[in-house]
Coordinates of C-alpha atoms in Angstrom, one line a residue:
G1 CA 133.5 93.0 84.9
G2 CA 130.0 92.4 83.7
G3 CA 127.5 90.1 85.3
G4 CA 124.5 88.6 83.8
G5 CA 123.1 85.2 84.8
G6 CA 123.0 83.5 88.2
G7 CA 122.0 85.5 91.2
G8 CA 120.1 84.6 94.2
G9 CA 121.8 83.4 97.3
S10 CA 125.0 84.3 98.9
F11 CA 126.9 81.3 97.3
R12 CA 125.9 82.2 93.8
G13 CA 126.4 85.9 94.6
D14 CA 130.2 85.6 95.6
K15 CA 132.0 85.3 92.3
W16 CA 135.1 83.8 93.8
T17 CA 133.3 81.1 95.6
K18 CA 131.4 80.6 92.3
L19 CA 134.7 80.2 90.5
V20 CA 136.0 77.5 92.9
A21 CA 132.6 75.7 92.3
C22 CA 133.0 75.9 88.6
V23 CA 136.6 74.6 88.6
L24 CA 135.5 71.7 90.8
I25 CA 132.6 70.9 88.4
D26 CA 135.1 70.9 85.5
L27 CA 137.7 68.7 87.4
I28 CA 135.1 66.1 88.2
G29 CA 134.0 66.1 84.5
M30 CA 137.6 65.8 83.4
S31 CA 138.5 63.1 85.9
T32 CA 135.9 60.7 84.3
Y33 CA 138.1 61.0 81.1
T34 CA 141.1 59.5 82.9
V35 CA 139.4 56.1 83.3
P36 CA 139.6 54.6 79.8
A37 CA 136.6 52.4 79.4
L38 CA 134.6 53.6 82.4
G39 CA 135.0 57.4 81.4
E40 CA 132.3 57.7 78.9
T41 CA 129.8 55.6 80.9
A42 CA 130.5 57.7 84.0
D43 CA 129.9 60.8 81.9
V44 CA 126.2 59.7 81.3
G45 CA 125.8 59.8 85.0
W46 CA 127.7 63.0 85.6
A47 CA 126.1 65.0 82.7
P48 CA 122.7 65.7 84.3
I49 CA 124.3 66.5 87.6
S50 CA 126.8 68.9 86.1
A51 CA 124.1 70.6 84.3
L52 CA 121.9 71.0 87.2
L53 CA 124.8 72.5 89.2
I54 CA 125.5 74.9 86.3
Q55 CA 121.8 75.8 86.0
Y56 CA 121.9 76.6 89.7
L57 CA 125.0 78.7 89.4
F58 CA 124.1 80.6 86.4
G59 CA 120.4 80.4 85.7
N60 CA 121.2 80.3 82.0
G61 CA 119.6 77.8 79.6
L62 CA 122.1 78.2 76.8
I63 CA 125.1 77.5 79.2
T64 CA 123.3 74.6 80.9
G65 CA 122.6 73.0 77.5
V66 CA 126.1 73.5 76.2
A67 CA 127.4 71.9 79.5
L68 CA 124.9 68.8 79.2
V69 CA 126.0 68.3 75.6
E70 CA 129.7 68.7 76.3
E71 CA 129.6 66.0 79.1
L72 CA 127.5 63.6 76.9
L73 CA 129.7 63.9 73.7
P74 CA 132.7 61.5 73.6
G75 CA 136.1 63.2 73.9
T76 CA 134.9 66.7 74.9
D77 CA 135.7 66.3 78.7
I78 CA 138.8 68.6 78.3
F79 CA 136.7 71.7 77.8
P80 CA 136.3 73.4 81.1
T81 CA 132.6 74.5 80.4
A82 CA 131.7 75.7 83.9
T83 CA 134.9 77.9 84.1
I84 CA 134.3 79.2 80.7
A85 CA 130.8 80.2 81.8
W86 CA 132.2 82.0 84.8
I87 CA 134.5 84.0 82.6
L88 CA 131.8 84.9 80.3
E89 CA 129.7 86.0 83.2
N90 CA 132.4 88.1 84.7
S91 CA 133.8 89.9 81.7
E92 CA 132.5 92.8 79.6
A93 CA 132.9 90.6 76.5
G94 CA 130.8 87.9 77.8
D95 CA 127.8 89.9 78.8
R96 CA 126.1 89.5 75.5
V97 CA 126.7 85.7 75.2
V98 CA 125.4 85.3 78.9
R99 CA 122.3 87.4 78.1
V100 CA 121.3 85.2 75.2
G101 CA 120.4 82.2 77.4
E102 CA 118.5 84.1 80.1
R103 CA 114.9 84.0 80.2
A104 CA 113.3 86.9 78.5
P105 CA 111.0 88.9 80.8
R106 CA 107.3 88.2 80.4
T107 CA 105.5 90.8 78.4
P108 CA 101.7 91.5 78.7
R109 CA 99.4 90.7 75.9
I110 CA 97.4 93.7 74.6
I111 CA 93.6 93.5 73.9
R112 CA 92.2 95.8 71.3
D113 CA 88.6 95.4 72.3
N114 CA 86.9 95.2 75.7
K115 CA 84.6 92.2 74.9
N116 CA 87.0 89.7 76.5
N117 CA 88.0 91.9 79.3
N118 CA 88.7 90.0 82.5
K119 CA 89.7 92.4 85.4
D120 CA 91.3 89.5 87.3
D121 CA 93.8 88.7 84.6
D122 CA 97.0 90.8 85.0
D123 CA 98.4 89.6 81.7
F124 CA 96.1 91.9 79.6
I125 CA 96.3 95.6 79.1
D126 CA 93.2 97.3 77.9
V127 CA 93.7 99.7 75.0

């Protein structure tokens, strides 16, 4: 399979442990749906926690945003957003989608003249 997103520590690096975490995140999110009147209120509290966990697992702003909106919108608890994110991250087809939300690498700015040259600024390349 593919593999964009996440990274870092051993927890985030083991894809099967990560899958279990994703399923648990989704089950907690769906469980609020089982309590009729309390469900949507509980979602307001769970949404930011879920989004932070998904950001930690995937490091992907697009997936994190989708997870936050999914938890906040009424009636959308049935969608297993974290598990879908895991599938996207671990499949060839999902590689493109996962890369969209990743942070683009910082590119240096180019200075055309040396008048503003600051040797201590690593963001600039003299031309």
